[in-house]
CSV table of C-alpha atoms in Angstrom, one decimal:
chain,number,residue,atom,x,y,z
A,1,UNK,CA,-1.0,1.8,44.5
A,2,UNK,CA,1.6,2.2,47.4
A,3,UNK,CA,5.1,1.2,47.7
A,4,UNK,CA,4.2,-1.8,49.9
A,5,UNK,CA,1.9,-3.1,47.3
A,6,UNK,CA,4.4,-2.6,44.7
A,7,UNK,CA,7.0,-4.7,46.7
A,8,UNK,CA,4.3,-7.5,47.1
A,9,UNK,CA,3.7,-7.5,43.3
A,10,UNK,CA,7.3,-7.6,42.4
A,11,UNK,CA,7.8,-10.5,44.7
A,12,UNK,CA,4.8,-12.4,43.4
A,13,UNK,CA,6.1,-11.8,39.8
A,14,UNK,CA,9.7,-12.9,40.4
A,15,UNK,CA,8.4,-16.1,42.3
A,16,UNK,CA,5.8,-16.9,39.6
A,17,UNK,CA,2.9,-16.6,42.0
A,18,UNK,CA,1.2,-13.5,40.3
A,19,UNK,CA,-2.4,-13.5,39.4
A,20,UNK,CA,-3.4,-11.9,35.9
A,21,UNK,CA,-5.1,-9.0,37.7
A,22,UNK,CA,-2.0,-8.4,39.7
A,23,UNK,CA,0.2,-8.5,36.5
A,24,UNK,CA,-1.9,-5.9,35.1
A,25,UNK,CA,-1.4,-3.7,38.1
A,26,UNK,CA,2.4,-4.3,38.1
A,27,UNK,CA,2.5,-3.5,34.3
A,28,UNK,CA,0.9,-0.2,35.0
A,29,UNK,CA,3.3,0.7,37.7
A,30,UNK,CA,6.3,-0.4,35.6
A,31,UNK,CA,5.5,2.2,33.0
A,32,UNK,CA,7.2,4.7,35.1
A,33,UNK,CA,10.9,4.6,34.3
A,34,UNK,CA,12.0,4.9,38.0
A,35,UNK,CA,9.7,2.1,39.1
A,36,UNK,CA,11.1,-0.1,36.0
A,37,UNK,CA,14.7,0.7,37.2
A,38,UNK,CA,13.8,-0.6,40.6
A,39,UNK,CA,12.3,-3.8,39.3
A,40,UNK,CA,15.2,-4.5,37.2
A,41,UNK,CA,17.5,-4.1,40.2
A,42,UNK,CA,15.4,-6.5,42.1
A,43,UNK,CA,15.2,-9.1,39.2
A,44,UNK,CA,19.0,-9.1,38.8
A,45,UNK,CA,19.5,-9.7,42.6
A,46,UNK,CA,16.7,-12.5,42.6
A,47,UNK,CA,18.1,-14.3,39.5
A,48,UNK,CA,21.8,-14.2,41.1
A,49,UNK,CA,20.6,-15.3,44.7
A,50,UNK,CA,17.6,-17.4,44.3
A,51,UNK,CA,19.6,-20.9,44.2
A,52,UNK,CA,21.3,-19.9,47.7
A,53,UNK,CA,18.0,-18.8,48.9
A,54,UNK,CA,16.4,-22.2,47.9
A,55,UNK,CA,19.0,-24.1,49.9
A,56,UNK,CA,18.4,-22.1,53.3
A,57,UNK,CA,15.8,-23.3,55.7
A,58,UNK,CA,13.3,-21.0,57.3
A,59,UNK,CA,15.2,-20.7,60.6
A,60,UNK,CA,18.5,-20.0,59.0
A,61,UNK,CA,16.7,-17.3,56.8
A,62,UNK,CA,15.2,-15.9,59.9
A,63,UNK,CA,18.5,-15.7,61.9
A,64,UNK,CA,20.2,-14.2,58.7
A,65,UNK,CA,17.6,-11.4,58.5
A,66,UNK,CA,17.9,-10.6,62.4
A,67,UNK,CA,21.5,-10.3,61.9
A,68,UNK,CA,21.3,-8.0,59.0
A,69,UNK,CA,18.8,-5.8,60.8
A,70,UNK,CA,21.1,-5.4,63.7
A,71,UNK,CA,24.1,-4.8,61.6
A,72,UNK,CA,22.5,-2.2,59.3
A,73,UNK,CA,20.1,-0.7,61.9
A,74,UNK,CA,17.1,-1.2,59.5
A,75,UNK,CA,14.0,-0.7,61.4
A,76,UNK,CA,11.7,-3.8,61.9
A,77,UNK,CA,8.8,-1.9,60.4
A,78,UNK,CA,10.8,-1.6,57.1
A,79,UNK,CA,9.8,-5.3,56.4
A,80,UNK,CA,6.5,-5.5,58.3
A,81,UNK,CA,5.5,-7.9,61.0
A,82,UNK,CA,6.3,-11.1,59.0
A,83,UNK,CA,9.7,-11.5,60.7
A,84,UNK,CA,8.0,-11.8,64.1
A,85,UNK,CA,8.0,-15.7,64.1
A,86,UNK,CA,10.0,-17.9,61.7
A,87,UNK,CA,7.1,-20.2,61.1
A,88,UNK,CA,5.2,-17.4,59.4
A,89,UNK,CA,7.9,-17.7,56.4
A,90,UNK,CA,6.4,-21.1,55.7
A,91,UNK,CA,3.0,-19.9,54.6
A,92,UNK,CA,4.4,-16.7,52.6
A,93,UNK,CA,7.8,-18.1,51.3
A,94,UNK,CA,6.5,-18.4,47.7
A,95,UNK,CA,7.0,-14.6,47.2
A,96,UNK,CA,8.5,-13.5,50.5
A,97,UNK,CA,11.5,-15.2,49.5
A,98,UNK,CA,12.2,-12.4,46.9
A,99,UNK,CA,12.5,-10.0,49.8
A,100,UNK,CA,14.7,-12.2,51.9
A,101,UNK,CA,17.2,-12.6,49.1
A,102,UNK,CA,17.2,-8.7,48.8
A,103,UNK,CA,17.7,-8.3,52.5
A,104,UNK,CA,20.6,-10.8,52.7
A,105,UNK,CA,22.2,-9.0,49.7
A,106,UNK,CA,22.3,-5.9,51.9
A,107,UNK,CA,19.5,-3.8,50.4
A,108,UNK,CA,16.9,-1.8,52.5
A,109,UNK,CA,13.5,-1.8,50.9
A,110,UNK,CA,12.7,1.7,52.4
A,111,UNK,CA,16.0,3.2,51.1
A,112,UNK,CA,15.2,1.7,47.6
A,113,UNK,CA,12.0,3.6,47.5
A,114,UNK,CA,13.2,6.9,49.1
A,115,UNK,CA,12.1,9.8,47.1
A,116,UNK,CA,11.3,13.4,47.7
A,117,UNK,CA,8.2,13.9,49.9
A,118,UNK,CA,7.2,16.5,47.3
A,119,UNK,CA,7.0,14.1,44.5
A,120,UNK,CA,3.5,12.9,43.5
A,121,UNK,CA,2.9,9.5,42.0
A,122,UNK,CA,0.4,9.6,39.2
A,123,UNK,CA,-1.1,6.6,37.9
A,124,UNK,CA,-1.9,7.3,34.3
A,125,UNK,CA,-5.1,6.3,32.7
A,126,UNK,CA,-5.2,3.1,30.5
A,127,UNK,CA,-6.9,3.1,27.2
A,128,UNK,CA,-8.0,-0.2,26.0
A,129,UNK,CA,-9.1,-0.7,22.3
A,130,UNK,CA,-10.8,-4.0,21.8
A,131,UNK,CA,-12.4,-5.3,18.6
A,132,UNK,CA,-15.0,-8.1,18.7
A,133,UNK,CA,-14.9,-11.0,16.3
A,134,UNK,CA,-15.7,-9.7,12.7
A,135,UNK,CA,-14.7,-6.2,13.3
A,136,UNK,CA,-11.5,-4.1,12.6
A,137,UNK,CA,-10.4,-0.7,13.5
A,138,UNK,CA,-7.8,1.9,13.1
A,139,UNK,CA,-6.2,3.4,16.1
A,140,UNK,CA,-4.1,6.7,16.2
A,141,UNK,CA,-1.8,6.7,19.3
A,142,UNK,CA,-0.9,9.8,21.1
A,143,UNK,CA,2.5,10.2,19.4
A,144,UNK,CA,0.6,10.1,15.9
A,145,UNK,CA,1.7,6.4,15.3
A,146,UNK,CA,-1.1,4.4,13.3
A,147,UNK,CA,-2.2,0.9,14.5
A,148,UNK,CA,-4.6,-1.1,12.2
A,149,UNK,CA,-6.2,-3.5,14.8
A,150,UNK,CA,-7.6,-6.9,13.6
A,151,UNK,CA,-10.6,-8.6,14.8
A,152,UNK,CA,-10.9,-10.4,18.0
A,153,UNK,CA,-7.8,-8.4,19.1
A,154,UNK,CA,-7.0,-5.8,22.1
A,155,UNK,CA,-4.5,-2.8,22.4
A,156,UNK,CA,-3.8,-1.2,25.5
A,157,UNK,CA,-1.6,1.9,26.3
A,158,UNK,CA,-1.1,4.8,28.6
A,159,UNK,CA,-3.3,7.9,27.9
A,160,UNK,CA,-0.9,10.5,26.3
A,161,UNK,CA,2.1,8.1,26.8
A,162,UNK,CA,2.8,9.5,30.3
A,163,UNK,CA,6.4,10.3,31.2
A,164,UNK,CA,7.3,10.0,27.5
A,165,UNK,CA,7.1,6.1,27.6
A,166,UNK,CA,5.9,4.8,24.2
A,167,UNK,CA,4.6,1.4,25.1
A,168,UNK,CA,1.5,-0.6,24.1
A,169,UNK,CA,0.4,-4.1,24.9
A,170,UNK,CA,-1.2,-6.3,22.3
A,171,UNK,CA,-3.4,-9.4,22.4
A,172,UNK,CA,-4.3,-10.6,18.9
A,173,UNK,CA,-3.1,-9.1,15.6
A,174,UNK,CA,-2.1,-5.5,14.5
A,175,UNK,CA,-0.3,-3.7,11.8
A,176,UNK,CA,2.0,-0.8,13.1
A,177,UNK,CA,3.2,2.2,11.4
A,178,UNK,CA,5.4,4.0,14.1
A,179,UNK,CA,6.4,7.7,14.2
A,180,UNK,CA,10.2,8.0,14.4
A,181,UNK,CA,11.5,9.4,17.6
A,182,UNK,CA,15.3,8.5,18.4
A,183,UNK,CA,15.0,9.8,22.0
A,184,UNK,CA,11.7,7.7,22.8
A,185,UNK,CA,11.9,4.2,21.5
A,186,UNK,CA,8.6,2.4,20.9
A,187,UNK,CA,7.9,-0.9,22.4
A,188,UNK,CA,5.0,-3.6,21.9
A,189,UNK,CA,4.5,-6.2,24.7
A,190,UNK,CA,2.9,-9.4,24.4
A,191,UNK,CA,2.8,-12.4,26.8
A,192,UNK,CA,5.8,-13.8,25.0
A,193,UNK,CA,7.9,-11.0,23.8
A,194,UNK,CA,8.8,-7.4,23.8
A,195,UNK,CA,9.4,-5.7,20.4
A,196,UNK,CA,11.5,-2.6,20.4
A,197,UNK,CA,11.3,-0.2,17.4
A,198,UNK,CA,12.2,3.6,16.5
A,199,UNK,CA,10.4,4.4,13.4
A,200,UNK,CA,9.1,1.5,11.3
A,201,UNK,CA,6.2,-0.6,10.1
A,202,UNK,CA,5.6,-4.4,10.9
A,203,UNK,CA,2.9,-6.8,11.5
A,204,UNK,CA,2.6,-8.6,15.0
A,205,UNK,CA,0.3,-11.6,15.6
A,206,UNK,CA,0.0,-12.7,19.1
A,207,UNK,CA,-3.4,-14.4,19.6
A,208,UNK,CA,-3.9,-16.6,22.7
A,209,UNK,CA,-2.6,-20.3,22.3
A,210,UNK,CA,-1.0,-19.6,19.1
A,211,UNK,CA,2.5,-19.0,18.1
A,212,UNK,CA,3.5,-15.3,18.1
A,213,UNK,CA,4.7,-14.0,14.6
A,214,UNK,CA,6.4,-10.7,13.8
A,215,UNK,CA,7.1,-9.5,10.1
A,216,UNK,CA,9.0,-6.4,9.4
A,217,UNK,CA,8.2,-4.2,6.3
A,218,UNK,CA,10.4,-1.1,6.9
A,219,UNK,CA,12.9,0.1,9.4
A,220,UNK,CA,14.4,-2.2,12.2
A,221,UNK,CA,13.1,-3.9,15.3
A,222,UNK,CA,14.6,-5.8,18.1
A,223,UNK,CA,12.8,-8.6,19.6
A,224,UNK,CA,13.5,-10.1,23.2
A,225,UNK,CA,11.8,-13.0,24.9
A,226,UNK,CA,9.5,-12.0,27.9
A,227,UNK,CA,11.4,-13.3,31.0
A,228,UNK,CA,14.7,-13.2,29.2
A,229,UNK,CA,16.8,-12.0,32.1
A,230,UNK,CA,19.9,-11.8,30.0
A,231,UNK,CA,18.2,-9.5,27.4
A,232,UNK,CA,19.3,-11.6,24.3
A,233,UNK,CA,17.8,-9.7,21.5
A,234,UNK,CA,17.1,-10.7,17.9
A,235,UNK,CA,17.3,-8.1,15.2
A,236,UNK,CA,15.1,-8.1,12.1
A,237,UNK,CA,15.8,-6.2,8.8
A,238,UNK,CA,13.0,-5.4,6.3
A,239,UNK,CA,11.6,-8.5,4.7
A,240,UNK,CA,12.3,-10.7,7.7
A,241,UNK,CA,10.1,-12.5,9.9
A,242,UNK,CA,10.4,-14.6,12.9
A,243,UNK,CA,8.0,-16.7,15.1
A,244,UNK,CA,8.0,-17.6,18.7
A,245,UNK,CA,7.0,-21.4,19.6
A,246,UNK,CA,4.7,-21.3,22.5
A,247,UNK,CA,5.0,-24.9,23.2
A,248,UNK,CA,8.9,-25.1,22.9
A,249,UNK,CA,9.2,-21.6,24.5
A,250,UNK,CA,11.9,-20.6,22.0
A,251,UNK,CA,12.2,-18.6,18.7
A,252,UNK,CA,12.3,-20.3,15.4
A,253,UNK,CA,14.8,-19.3,12.7
A,254,UNK,CA,14.3,-16.1,10.8
A,255,UNK,CA,12.6,-16.3,7.5
A,256,UNK,CA,11.7,-14.2,4.4
A,257,UNK,CA,8.0,-13.5,3.9
A,258,UNK,CA,5.5,-12.3,1.3
A,259,UNK,CA,4.1,-8.9,2.4
A,260,UNK,CA,1.0,-9.2,0.4
A,261,UNK,CA,0.2,-12.5,2.3
A,262,UNK,CA,1.0,-11.2,5.7
A,263,UNK,CA,-0.5,-7.7,5.7
A,264,UNK,CA,-3.2,-7.7,3.3
A,265,UNK,CA,-5.8,-8.4,6.0
A,266,UNK,CA,-5.7,-4.8,7.0
A,267,UNK,CA,-7.0,-3.8,3.5
A,268,UNK,CA,-9.9,-6.3,3.7
A,269,UNK,CA,-8.3,-9.1,1.7
A,270,UNK,CA,-8.5,-12.6,2.8
A,271,UNK,CA,-5.6,-14.7,1.9
A,272,UNK,CA,-4.9,-18.5,2.0
A,273,UNK,CA,-1.9,-20.2,1.1
A,274,UNK,CA,-2.2,-24.1,1.3
A,275,UNK,CA,-4.4,-23.8,4.3
A,276,UNK,CA,-6.0,-26.8,6.2
A,277,UNK,CA,-9.8,-26.9,6.7
A,278,UNK,CA,-9.3,-25.9,10.4
A,279,UNK,CA,-7.2,-23.0,9.4
A,280,UNK,CA,-9.7,-21.8,6.9
A,281,UNK,CA,-12.6,-22.2,9.3
A,282,UNK,CA,-10.8,-20.4,12.1
A,283,UNK,CA,-9.9,-17.4,9.7
A,284,UNK,CA,-13.4,-17.1,8.4
A,285,UNK,CA,-15.0,-17.3,12.0
A,286,UNK,CA,-12.9,-14.4,13.2
A,287,UNK,CA,-13.2,-12.4,9.9
A,288,UNK,CA,-17.0,-12.5,9.5
A,289,UNK,CA,-18.0,-13.2,13.2
A,290,UNK,CA,-19.6,-16.6,12.5
A,291,UNK,CA,-19.7,-20.1,13.9
A,292,UNK,CA,-19.3,-23.2,11.7
A,293,UNK,CA,-20.7,-26.7,11.9
A,294,UNK,CA,-19.4,-29.4,9.8
A,295,UNK,CA,-21.4,-32.4,8.6
A,296,UNK,CA,-19.6,-35.3,6.7
A,297,UNK,CA,-16.1,-35.8,6.0
A,298,UNK,CA,-14.1,-33.9,3.4
A,299,UNK,CA,-13.6,-36.0,0.3
A,300,UNK,CA,-9.6,-35.0,0.5
A,301,UNK,CA,-7.1,-33.1,2.8
A,302,UNK,CA,-7.5,-29.5,2.5
A,303,UNK,CA,-4.5,-27.5,1.1
A,304,UNK,CA,-6.6,-24.4,0.1
A,305,UNK,CA,-5.0,-21.4,-1.6
A,306,UNK,CA,-7.0,-18.3,-2.7
A,307,UNK,CA,-7.5,-14.6,-2.4
A,308,UNK,CA,-10.7,-12.6,-1.8
A,309,UNK,CA,-10.7,-8.8,-2.0
A,310,UNK,CA,-13.6,-7.4,0.1
A,311,UNK,CA,-15.8,-10.4,-0.6
A,312,UNK,CA,-19.0,-11.4,1.3
A,313,UNK,CA,-19.0,-14.7,3.3
A,314,UNK,CA,-21.4,-16.2,0.8
A,315,UNK,CA,-19.3,-15.3,-2.1
A,316,UNK,CA,-16.3,-16.8,-0.4
A,317,UNK,CA,-18.0,-19.9,0.4
A,318,UNK,CA,-19.4,-20.1,-3.4
A,319,UNK,CA,-15.7,-20.1,-4.6
A,320,UNK,CA,-14.5,-22.5,-2.2
A,321,UNK,CA,-17.3,-25.1,-2.7
A,322,UNK,CA,-16.4,-25.5,-6.4
A,323,UNK,CA,-12.9,-27.0,-5.5
A,324,UNK,CA,-13.5,-28.4,-2.2
A,325,UNK,CA,-17.0,-30.1,-3.0
A,326,UNK,CA,-19.3,-29.0,-0.2
A,327,UNK,CA,-22.7,-27.6,0.2
A,328,UNK,CA,-23.2,-24.7,2.6
A,329,UNK,CA,-26.2,-22.9,4.5
A,330,UNK,CA,-25.9,-19.6,6.3
A,331,UNK,CA,-28.4,-18.7,9.0
A,332,UNK,CA,-27.7,-15.5,10.8
A,333,UNK,CA,-24.3,-16.1,12.5
A,334,UNK,CA,-24.4,-20.1,12.0
A,335,UNK,CA,-22.9,-21.6,8.9
A,336,UNK,CA,-23.3,-25.2,8.0
A,337,UNK,CA,-20.9,-27.0,5.7
A,338,UNK,CA,-22.1,-30.4,4.3
A,339,UNK,CA,-19.7,-32.9,2.7
């Protein structure tokens, strides 16, 4: 990945026009501390200037850039051929506006990336640990930290934590036991938040289309919302949990939690606390890797509570059927519940 491509990715990220594949590329690049510092400077400039940039028409922007080029003697090739005709800005303004703002603010992109010619940019190999539905695994990270990864979950990180950056990305659920290193804080990224820790143990649940939940067992963590440009953080103490509402796009109030309920999954224990029928079926589907079909209507609204220590699916359904009054049939990966 070259500097020009990095500039393009930064522009698309700040203007909310970046694709998922491009965001993965940008995340890899930002694992380098110098690149992250550059990105943060761009972001701060963009946040402070985007309202002014929105008010500008394309011709005014073009004239302002030309004036800046002449004043600062910035070579035209530094910003490519896009400044050749003002009308071109109309087609690319969705992310090129980022660069316009930076230039108007007085920043030269080539100078921003000026480094010793002897430096070599090494793109570290990314490790991806993915569990299918019905399977759990234990992952030991390069620093010795331990991660228990739940089913239907993915953990990604740089091989050997290049440049001393201890950072992983999680989609799904995992329990973390982090090795303490005051000089190298540990971070977990999800689509909605960033969790920063030193040495601690916590559970993080971040499945797609579900609220994100973090529960701290020991140590201390700080949580910051993804895209929070003001870096407002929320600190958690042992025994505290917090959830992020993906619909309202904000954190709920901190709560206390029962450790047995939250982390028993890593020891093979299924735990339900006043769960609805949909919650039970979703959990059993992920846990055992099966699909459910329901015939008939439950005789009552489900509010199921129970604990199953390494039970087979059949034994779980037997126990549930006594109180919830249903018949079941298991055929391979398909399960029929009949009310």
